[in-house]
PDB file of C-alpha atoms and ligand atoms in Angstrom:
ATOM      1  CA  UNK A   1     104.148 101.971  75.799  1.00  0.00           C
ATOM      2  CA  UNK A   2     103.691 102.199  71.732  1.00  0.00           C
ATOM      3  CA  UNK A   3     100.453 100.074  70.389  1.00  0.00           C
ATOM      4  CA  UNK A   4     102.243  97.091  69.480  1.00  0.00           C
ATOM      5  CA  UNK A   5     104.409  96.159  72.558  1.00  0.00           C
ATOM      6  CA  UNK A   6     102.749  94.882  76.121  1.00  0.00           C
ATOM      7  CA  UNK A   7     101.703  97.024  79.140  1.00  0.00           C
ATOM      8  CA  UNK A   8     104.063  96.438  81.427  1.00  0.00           C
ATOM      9  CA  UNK A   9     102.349  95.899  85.148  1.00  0.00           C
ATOM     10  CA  UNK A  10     104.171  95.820  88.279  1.00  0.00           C
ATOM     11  CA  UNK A  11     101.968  93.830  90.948  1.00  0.00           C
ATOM     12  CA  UNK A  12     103.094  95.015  94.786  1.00  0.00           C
ATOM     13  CA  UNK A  13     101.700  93.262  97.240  1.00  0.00           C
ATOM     14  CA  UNK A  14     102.413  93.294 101.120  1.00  0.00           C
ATOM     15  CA  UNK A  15     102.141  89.306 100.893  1.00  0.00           C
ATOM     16  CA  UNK A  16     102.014  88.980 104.912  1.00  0.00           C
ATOM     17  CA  UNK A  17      98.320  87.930 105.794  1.00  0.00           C
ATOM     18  CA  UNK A  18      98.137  85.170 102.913  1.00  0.00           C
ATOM     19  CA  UNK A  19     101.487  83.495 104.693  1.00  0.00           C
ATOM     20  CA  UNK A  20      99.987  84.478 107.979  1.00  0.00           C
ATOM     21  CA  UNK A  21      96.794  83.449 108.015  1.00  0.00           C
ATOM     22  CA  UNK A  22      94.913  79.849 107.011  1.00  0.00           C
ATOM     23  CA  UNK A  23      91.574  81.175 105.537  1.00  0.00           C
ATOM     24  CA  UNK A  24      93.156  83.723 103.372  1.00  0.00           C
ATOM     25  CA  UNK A  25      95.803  81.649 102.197  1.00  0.00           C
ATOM     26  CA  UNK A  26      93.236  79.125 101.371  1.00  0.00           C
ATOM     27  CA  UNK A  27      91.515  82.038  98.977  1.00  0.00           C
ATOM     28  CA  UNK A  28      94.589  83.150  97.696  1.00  0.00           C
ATOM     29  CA  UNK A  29      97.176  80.629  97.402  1.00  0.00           C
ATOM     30  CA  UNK A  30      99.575  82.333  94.720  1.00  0.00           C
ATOM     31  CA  UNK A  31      98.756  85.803  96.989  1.00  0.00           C
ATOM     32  CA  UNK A  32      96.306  88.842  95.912  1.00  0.00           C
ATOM     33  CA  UNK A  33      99.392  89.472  93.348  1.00  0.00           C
ATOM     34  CA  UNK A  34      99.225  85.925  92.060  1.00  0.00           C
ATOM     35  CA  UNK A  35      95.178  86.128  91.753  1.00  0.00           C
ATOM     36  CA  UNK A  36      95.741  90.248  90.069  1.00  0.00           C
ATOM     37  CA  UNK A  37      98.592  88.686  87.937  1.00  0.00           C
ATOM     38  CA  UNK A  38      96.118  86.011  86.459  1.00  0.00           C
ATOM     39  CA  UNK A  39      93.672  88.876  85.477  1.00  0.00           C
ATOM     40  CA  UNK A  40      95.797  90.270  83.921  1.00  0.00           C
ATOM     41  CA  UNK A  41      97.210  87.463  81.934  1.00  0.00           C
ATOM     42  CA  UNK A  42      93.558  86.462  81.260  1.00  0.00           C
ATOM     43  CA  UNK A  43      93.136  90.096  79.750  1.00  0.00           C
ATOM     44  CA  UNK A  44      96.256  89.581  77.338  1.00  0.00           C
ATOM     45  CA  UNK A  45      98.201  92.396  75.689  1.00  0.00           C
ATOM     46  CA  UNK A  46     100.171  93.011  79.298  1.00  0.00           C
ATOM     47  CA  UNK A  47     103.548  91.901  80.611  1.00  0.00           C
ATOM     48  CA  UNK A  48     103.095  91.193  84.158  1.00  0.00           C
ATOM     49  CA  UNK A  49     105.806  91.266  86.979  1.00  0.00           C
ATOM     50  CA  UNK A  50     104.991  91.219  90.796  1.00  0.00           C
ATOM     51  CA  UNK A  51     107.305  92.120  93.848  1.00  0.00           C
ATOM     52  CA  UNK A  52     106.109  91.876  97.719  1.00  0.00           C
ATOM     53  CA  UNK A  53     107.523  93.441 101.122  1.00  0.00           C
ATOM     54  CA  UNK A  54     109.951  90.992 102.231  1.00  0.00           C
ATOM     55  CA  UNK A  55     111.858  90.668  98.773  1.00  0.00           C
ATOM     56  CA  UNK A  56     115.631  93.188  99.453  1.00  0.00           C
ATOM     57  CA  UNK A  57     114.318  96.355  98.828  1.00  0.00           C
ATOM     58  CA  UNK A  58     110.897  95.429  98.723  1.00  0.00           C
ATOM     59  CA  UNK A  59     111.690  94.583  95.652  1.00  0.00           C
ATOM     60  CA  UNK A  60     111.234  98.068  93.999  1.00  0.00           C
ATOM     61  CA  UNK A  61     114.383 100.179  92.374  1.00  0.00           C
ATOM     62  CA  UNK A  62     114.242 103.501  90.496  1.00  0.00           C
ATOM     63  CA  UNK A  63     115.628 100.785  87.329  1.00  0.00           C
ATOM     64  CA  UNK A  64     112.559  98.630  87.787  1.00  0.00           C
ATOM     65  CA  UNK A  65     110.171 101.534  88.264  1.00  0.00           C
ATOM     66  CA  UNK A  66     111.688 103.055  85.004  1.00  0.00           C
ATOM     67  CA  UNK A  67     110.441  99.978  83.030  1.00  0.00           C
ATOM     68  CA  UNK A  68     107.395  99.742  84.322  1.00  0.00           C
ATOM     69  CA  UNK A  69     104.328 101.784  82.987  1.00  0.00           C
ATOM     70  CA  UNK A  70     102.024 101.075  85.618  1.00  0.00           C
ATOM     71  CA  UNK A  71     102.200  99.850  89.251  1.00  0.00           C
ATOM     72  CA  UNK A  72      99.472  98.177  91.342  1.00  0.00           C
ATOM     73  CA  UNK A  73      99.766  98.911  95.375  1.00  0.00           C
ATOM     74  CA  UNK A  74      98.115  96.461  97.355  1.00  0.00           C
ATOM     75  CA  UNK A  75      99.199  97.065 101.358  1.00  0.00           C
ATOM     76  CA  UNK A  76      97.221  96.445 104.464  1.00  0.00           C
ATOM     77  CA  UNK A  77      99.069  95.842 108.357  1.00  0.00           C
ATOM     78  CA  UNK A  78     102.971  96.749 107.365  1.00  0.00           C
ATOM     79  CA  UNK A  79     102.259 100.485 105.565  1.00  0.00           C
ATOM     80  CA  UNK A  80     105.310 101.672 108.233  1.00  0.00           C
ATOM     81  CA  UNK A  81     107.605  99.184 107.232  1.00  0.00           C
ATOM     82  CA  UNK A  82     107.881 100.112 103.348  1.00  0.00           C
ATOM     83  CA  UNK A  83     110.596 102.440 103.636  1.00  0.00           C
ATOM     84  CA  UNK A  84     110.204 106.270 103.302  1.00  0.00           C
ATOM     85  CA  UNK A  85     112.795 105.631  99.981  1.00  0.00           C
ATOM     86  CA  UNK A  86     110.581 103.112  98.008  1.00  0.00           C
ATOM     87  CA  UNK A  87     107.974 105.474  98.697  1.00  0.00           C
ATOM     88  CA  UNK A  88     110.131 108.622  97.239  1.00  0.00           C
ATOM     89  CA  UNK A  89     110.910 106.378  94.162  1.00  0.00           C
ATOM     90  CA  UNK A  90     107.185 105.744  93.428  1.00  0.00           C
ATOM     91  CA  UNK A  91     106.055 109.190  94.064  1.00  0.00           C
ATOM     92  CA  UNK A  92     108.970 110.498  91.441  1.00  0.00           C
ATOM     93  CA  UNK A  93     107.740 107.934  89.153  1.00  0.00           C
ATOM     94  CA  UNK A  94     104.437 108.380  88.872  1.00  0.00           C
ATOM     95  CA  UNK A  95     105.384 112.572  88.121  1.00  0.00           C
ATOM     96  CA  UNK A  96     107.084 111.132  85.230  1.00  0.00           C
ATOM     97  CA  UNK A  97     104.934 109.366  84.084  1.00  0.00           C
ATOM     98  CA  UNK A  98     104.375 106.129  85.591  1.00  0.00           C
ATOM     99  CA  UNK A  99     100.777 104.693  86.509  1.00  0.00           C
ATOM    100  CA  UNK A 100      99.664 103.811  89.726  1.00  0.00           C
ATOM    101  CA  UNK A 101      96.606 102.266  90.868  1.00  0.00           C
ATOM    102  CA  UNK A 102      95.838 101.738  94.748  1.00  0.00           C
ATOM    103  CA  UNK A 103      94.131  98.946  95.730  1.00  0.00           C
ATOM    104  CA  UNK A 104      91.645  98.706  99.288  1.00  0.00           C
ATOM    105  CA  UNK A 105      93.486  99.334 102.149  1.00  0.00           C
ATOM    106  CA  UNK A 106      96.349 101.001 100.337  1.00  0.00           C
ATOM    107  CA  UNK A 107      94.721 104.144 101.368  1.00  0.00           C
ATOM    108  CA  UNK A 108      96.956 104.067 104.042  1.00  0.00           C
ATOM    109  CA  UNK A 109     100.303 103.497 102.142  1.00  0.00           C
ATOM    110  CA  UNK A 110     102.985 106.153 101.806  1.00  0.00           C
ATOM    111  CA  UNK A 111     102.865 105.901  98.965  1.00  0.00           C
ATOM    112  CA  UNK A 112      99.135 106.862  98.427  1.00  0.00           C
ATOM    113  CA  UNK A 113      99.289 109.368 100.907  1.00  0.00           C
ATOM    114  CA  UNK A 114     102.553 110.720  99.582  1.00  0.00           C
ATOM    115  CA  UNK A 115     101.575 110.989  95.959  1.00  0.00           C
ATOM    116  CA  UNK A 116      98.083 112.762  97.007  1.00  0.00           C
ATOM    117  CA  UNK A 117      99.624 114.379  99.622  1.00  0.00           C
ATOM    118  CA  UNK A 118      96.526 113.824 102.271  1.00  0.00           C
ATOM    119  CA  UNK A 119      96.111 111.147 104.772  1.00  0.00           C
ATOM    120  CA  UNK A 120      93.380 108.590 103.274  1.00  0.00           C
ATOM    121  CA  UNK A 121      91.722 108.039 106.595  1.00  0.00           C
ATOM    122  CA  UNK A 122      88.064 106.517 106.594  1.00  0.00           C
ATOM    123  CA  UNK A 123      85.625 105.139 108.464  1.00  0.00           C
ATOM    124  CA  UNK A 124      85.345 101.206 108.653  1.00  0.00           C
ATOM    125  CA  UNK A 125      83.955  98.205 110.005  1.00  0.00           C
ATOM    126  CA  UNK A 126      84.796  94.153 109.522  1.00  0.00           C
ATOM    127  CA  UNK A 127      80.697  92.972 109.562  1.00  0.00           C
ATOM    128  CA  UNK A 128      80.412  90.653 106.847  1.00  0.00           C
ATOM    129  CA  UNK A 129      77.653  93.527 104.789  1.00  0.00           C
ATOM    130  CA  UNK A 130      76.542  93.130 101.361  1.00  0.00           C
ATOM    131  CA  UNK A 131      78.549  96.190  99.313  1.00  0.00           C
ATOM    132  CA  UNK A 132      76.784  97.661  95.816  1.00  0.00           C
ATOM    133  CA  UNK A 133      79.205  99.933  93.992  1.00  0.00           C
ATOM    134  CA  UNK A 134      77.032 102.067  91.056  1.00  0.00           C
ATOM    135  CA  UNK A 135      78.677 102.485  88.046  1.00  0.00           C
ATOM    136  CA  UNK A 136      78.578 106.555  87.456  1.00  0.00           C
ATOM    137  CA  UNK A 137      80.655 106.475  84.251  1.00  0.00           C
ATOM    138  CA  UNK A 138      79.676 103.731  82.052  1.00  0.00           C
ATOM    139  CA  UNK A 139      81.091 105.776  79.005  1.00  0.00           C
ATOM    140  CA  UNK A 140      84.918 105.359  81.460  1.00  0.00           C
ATOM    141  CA  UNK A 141      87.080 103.175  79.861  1.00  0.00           C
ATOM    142  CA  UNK A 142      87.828 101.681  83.360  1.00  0.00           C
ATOM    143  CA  UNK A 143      84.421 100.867  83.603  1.00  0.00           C
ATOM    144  CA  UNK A 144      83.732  99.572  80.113  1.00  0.00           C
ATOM    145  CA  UNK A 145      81.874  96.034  80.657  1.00  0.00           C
ATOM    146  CA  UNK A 146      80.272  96.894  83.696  1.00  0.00           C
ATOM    147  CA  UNK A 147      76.663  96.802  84.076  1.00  0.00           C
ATOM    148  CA  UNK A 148      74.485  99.543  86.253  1.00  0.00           C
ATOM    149  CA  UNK A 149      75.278  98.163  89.605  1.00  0.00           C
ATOM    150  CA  UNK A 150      77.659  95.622  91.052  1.00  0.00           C
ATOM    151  CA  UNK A 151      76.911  93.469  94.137  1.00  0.00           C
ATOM    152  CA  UNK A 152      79.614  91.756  96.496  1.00  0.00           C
ATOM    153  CA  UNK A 153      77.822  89.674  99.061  1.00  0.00           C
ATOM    154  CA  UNK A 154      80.191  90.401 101.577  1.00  0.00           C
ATOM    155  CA  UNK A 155      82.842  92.856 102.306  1.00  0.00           C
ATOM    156  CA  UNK A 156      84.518  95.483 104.782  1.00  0.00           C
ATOM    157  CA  UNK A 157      82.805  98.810 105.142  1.00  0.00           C
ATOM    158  CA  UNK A 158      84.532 101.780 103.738  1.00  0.00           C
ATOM    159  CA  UNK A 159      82.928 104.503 104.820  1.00  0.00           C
ATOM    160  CA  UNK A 160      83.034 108.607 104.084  1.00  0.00           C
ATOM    161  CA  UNK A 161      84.586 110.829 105.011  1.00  0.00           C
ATOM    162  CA  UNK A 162      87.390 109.718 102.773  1.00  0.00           C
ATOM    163  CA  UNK A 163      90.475 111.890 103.262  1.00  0.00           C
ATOM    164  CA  UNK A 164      91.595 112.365  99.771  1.00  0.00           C
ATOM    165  CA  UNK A 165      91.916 115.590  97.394  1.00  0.00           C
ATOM    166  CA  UNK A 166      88.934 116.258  95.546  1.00  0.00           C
ATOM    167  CA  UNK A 167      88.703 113.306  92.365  1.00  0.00           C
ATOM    168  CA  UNK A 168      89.039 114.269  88.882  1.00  0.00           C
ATOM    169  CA  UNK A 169      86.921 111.759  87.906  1.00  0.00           C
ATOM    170  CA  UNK A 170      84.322 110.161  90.226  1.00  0.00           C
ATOM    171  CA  UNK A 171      83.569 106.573  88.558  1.00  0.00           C
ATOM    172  CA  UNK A 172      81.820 104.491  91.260  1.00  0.00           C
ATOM    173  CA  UNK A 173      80.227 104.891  94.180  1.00  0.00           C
ATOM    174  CA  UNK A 174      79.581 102.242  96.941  1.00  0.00           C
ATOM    175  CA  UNK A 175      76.381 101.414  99.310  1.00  0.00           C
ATOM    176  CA  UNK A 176      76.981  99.392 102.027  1.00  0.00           C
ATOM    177  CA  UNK A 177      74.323  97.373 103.877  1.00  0.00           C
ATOM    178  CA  UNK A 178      75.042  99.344 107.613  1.00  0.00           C
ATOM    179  CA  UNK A 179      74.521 102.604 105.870  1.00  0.00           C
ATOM    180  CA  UNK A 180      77.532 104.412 104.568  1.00  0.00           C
ATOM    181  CA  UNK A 181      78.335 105.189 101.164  1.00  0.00           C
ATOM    182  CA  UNK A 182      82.164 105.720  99.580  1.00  0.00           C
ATOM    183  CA  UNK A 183      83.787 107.123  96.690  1.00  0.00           C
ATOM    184  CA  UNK A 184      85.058 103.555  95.496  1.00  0.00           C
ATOM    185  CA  UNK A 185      86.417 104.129  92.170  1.00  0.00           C
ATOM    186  CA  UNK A 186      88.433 107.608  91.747  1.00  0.00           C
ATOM    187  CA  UNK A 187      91.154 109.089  89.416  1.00  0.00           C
ATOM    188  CA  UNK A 188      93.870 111.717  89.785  1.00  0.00           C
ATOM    189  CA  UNK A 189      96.812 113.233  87.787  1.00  0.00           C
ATOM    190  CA  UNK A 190      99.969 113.701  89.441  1.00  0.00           C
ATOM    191  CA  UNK A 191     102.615 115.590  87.287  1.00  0.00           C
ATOM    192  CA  UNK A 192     102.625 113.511  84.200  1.00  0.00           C
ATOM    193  CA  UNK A 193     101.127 110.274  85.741  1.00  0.00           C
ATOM    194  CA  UNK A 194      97.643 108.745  86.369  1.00  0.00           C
ATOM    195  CA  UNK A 195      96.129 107.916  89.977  1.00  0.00           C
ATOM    196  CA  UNK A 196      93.392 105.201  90.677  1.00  0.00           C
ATOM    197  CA  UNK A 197      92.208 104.381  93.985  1.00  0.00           C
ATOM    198  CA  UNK A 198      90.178 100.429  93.571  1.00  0.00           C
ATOM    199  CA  UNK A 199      88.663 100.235  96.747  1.00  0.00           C
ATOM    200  CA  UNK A 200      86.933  96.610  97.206  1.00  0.00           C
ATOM    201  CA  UNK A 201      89.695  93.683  98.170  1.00  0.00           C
ATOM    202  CA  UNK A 202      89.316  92.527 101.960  1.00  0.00           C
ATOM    203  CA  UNK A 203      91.686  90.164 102.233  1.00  0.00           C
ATOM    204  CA  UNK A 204      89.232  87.584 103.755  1.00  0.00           C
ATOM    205  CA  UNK A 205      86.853  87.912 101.183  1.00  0.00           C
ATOM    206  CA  UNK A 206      87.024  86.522  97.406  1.00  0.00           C
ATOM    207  CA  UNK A 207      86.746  89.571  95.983  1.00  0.00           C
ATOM    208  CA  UNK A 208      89.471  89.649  93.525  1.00  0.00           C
ATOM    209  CA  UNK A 209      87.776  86.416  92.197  1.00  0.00           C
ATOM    210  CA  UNK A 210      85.061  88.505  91.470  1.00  0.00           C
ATOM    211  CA  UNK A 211      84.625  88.813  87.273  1.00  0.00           C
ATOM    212  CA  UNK A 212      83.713  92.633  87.465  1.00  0.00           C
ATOM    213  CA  UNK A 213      85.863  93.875  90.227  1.00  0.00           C
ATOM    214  CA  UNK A 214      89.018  91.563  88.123  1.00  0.00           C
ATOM    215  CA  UNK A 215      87.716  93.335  84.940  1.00  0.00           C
ATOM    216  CA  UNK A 216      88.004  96.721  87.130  1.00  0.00           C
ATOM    217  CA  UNK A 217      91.289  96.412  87.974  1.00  0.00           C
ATOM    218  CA  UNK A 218      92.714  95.434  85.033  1.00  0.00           C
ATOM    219  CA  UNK A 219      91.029  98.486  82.922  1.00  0.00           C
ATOM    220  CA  UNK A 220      92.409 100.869  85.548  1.00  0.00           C
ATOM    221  CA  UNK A 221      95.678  99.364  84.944  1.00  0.00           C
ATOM    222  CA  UNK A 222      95.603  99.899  81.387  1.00  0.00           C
ATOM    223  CA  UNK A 223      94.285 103.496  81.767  1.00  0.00           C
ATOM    224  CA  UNK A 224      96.866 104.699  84.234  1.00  0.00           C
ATOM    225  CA  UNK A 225      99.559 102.958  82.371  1.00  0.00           C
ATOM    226  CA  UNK A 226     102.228 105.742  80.483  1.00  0.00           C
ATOM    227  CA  UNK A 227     101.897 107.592  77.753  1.00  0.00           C
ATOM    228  CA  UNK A 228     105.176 109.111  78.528  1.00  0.00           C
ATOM    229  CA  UNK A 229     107.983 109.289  80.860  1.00  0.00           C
ATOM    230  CA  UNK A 230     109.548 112.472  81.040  1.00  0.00           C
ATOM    231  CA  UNK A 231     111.679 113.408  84.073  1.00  0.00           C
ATOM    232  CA  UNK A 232     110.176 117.337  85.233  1.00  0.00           C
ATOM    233  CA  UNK A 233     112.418 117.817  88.430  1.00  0.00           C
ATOM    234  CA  UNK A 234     114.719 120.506  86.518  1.00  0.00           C
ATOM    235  CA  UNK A 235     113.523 124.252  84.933  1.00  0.00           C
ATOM    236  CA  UNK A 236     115.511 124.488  81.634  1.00  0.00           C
ATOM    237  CA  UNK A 237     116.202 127.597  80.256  1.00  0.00           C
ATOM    238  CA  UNK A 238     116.791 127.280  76.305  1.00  0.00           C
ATOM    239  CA  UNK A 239     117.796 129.593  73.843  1.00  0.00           C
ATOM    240  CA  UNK A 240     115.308 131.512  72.095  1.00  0.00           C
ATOM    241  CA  UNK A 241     113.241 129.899  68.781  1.00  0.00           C
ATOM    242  CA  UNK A 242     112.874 133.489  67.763  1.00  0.00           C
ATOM    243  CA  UNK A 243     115.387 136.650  67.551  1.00  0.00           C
ATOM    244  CA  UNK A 244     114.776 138.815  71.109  1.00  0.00           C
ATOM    245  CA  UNK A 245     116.806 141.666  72.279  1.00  0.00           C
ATOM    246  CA  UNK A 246     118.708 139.986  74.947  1.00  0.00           C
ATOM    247  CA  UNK A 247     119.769 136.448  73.673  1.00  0.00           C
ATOM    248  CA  UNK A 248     122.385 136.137  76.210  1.00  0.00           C
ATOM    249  CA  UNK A 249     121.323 137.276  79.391  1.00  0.00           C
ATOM    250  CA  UNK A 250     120.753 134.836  81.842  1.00  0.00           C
ATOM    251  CA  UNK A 251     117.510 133.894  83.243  1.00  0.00           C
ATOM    252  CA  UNK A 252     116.455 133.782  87.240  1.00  0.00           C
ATOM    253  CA  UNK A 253     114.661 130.702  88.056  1.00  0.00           C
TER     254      UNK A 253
HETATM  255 ZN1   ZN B   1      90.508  95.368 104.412  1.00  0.00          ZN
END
């Protein structure tokens, strides 16, 4: 967290099509968190960790989530099977504090859902279209590096209406060759903690190849990352910095 020691990134990823299925496990061999973990490493200045479904636990614990400033979410088929606990954990963590940063079709995770508290439902369509994402905040650090416009030659459609709260910052907007347009790169605060939704990532696609959308994901990892932890689930109720006529009495919370 302090200037001199490294980020530290948690990398979840479901981990089920790339062990499932022949062409994405030929684009991914180490997984999407093995291909995120190496943009990150590339990056420097972060200490990089990754967990997946299947580990005990998923392999998430309020001790790891404590030590880690920001996590990446990448989920796609098996949303129902991350329990409803690992979902509590990340929601209390990012109120403290902690980071998060969704990635594609995370916008159907609990944990997405949970921490905006909406259902992330969107249209979509598997058609092999040419996706442009415009860059609307250039001056972003997320988005520092990235030119007017980036092109992926293929991708799934995302389309609006995109069932999220309203953004607080709107970075990137995509065009899609069918039509539709989607709010692609967004930010939230959630108590104390920073919210990115990422959207491009098909798992069939080499998108997180890609040098922009690598250089994206990484910069919203170190912008959500803590600044603090702080645990807000209790009122306190101190004693008074200044003399007041009733120094005893007890407060109702
Ligand atoms: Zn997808």
């Amino acid at each position: 967290m302090s200037d001199s020691s490294p980020t530290r990134v948690l990398i979840w990823n479901e981990y089920l099509h790339e062990i499932e299925n022949d062409g994405v496990a030929a684009l991914y061999p180490n997984g999407i968190h093995g291909a995120l973990a190496d943009a990150f490493g590339e990056r420097g200045g972060f200490a990089v960790e990754t967990a997946t479904l299947r580990e005990p636990d998923h392999g998430l614990s309020e001790a790891r989530l404590a030590d880690t400033d920001v996590l990446l979410w990448w989920g796609h088929k098996a949303h129902a099977e991350v329990s409803d606990e690992a979902a509590r954990m990340v929601h209390e963590a990012v109120l403290s504090g902690m980071g998060l940063v969704v990635l594609h079709s995370g916008h159907m995770s609990k944990v997405f859902q949970r921490t905006l508290g909406t259902h992330g439902t969107l249209r979509w369509r598997e058609a092999d279209e040419k996706e442009r994402l415009w860059n609307l905040r250039p001056d972003h650090p997320i988005l520092e590096g990235i030119p007017e416009y980036v092109e992926l030659a293929q991708e799934e459609m995302y389309g609006e209406r995109f069932d999220v709260p309203e953004p607080d910052e709107l970075l990137m907007l995509s065009w899609f060759q069918g039509g539709e347009v989607f709010r692609s790169v967004a930010t939230w605060r959630r108590g104390l903690g920073r919210v990115v939704y990422v959207r491009p990532g098909h798992e069939t696609y080499p998108t997180y190849h890609d040098p922009h959308i690598r250089r994206i994901v990484v910069q919203a990892g170190a912008w959500a990352a803590a600044r603090v932890r702080q645990d807000a689930r209790r009122c306190t109720n101190p004693a008074s910095l200044e003399p007041v006529p009733n120094p005893g009495k007890e407060h109702i919370l």
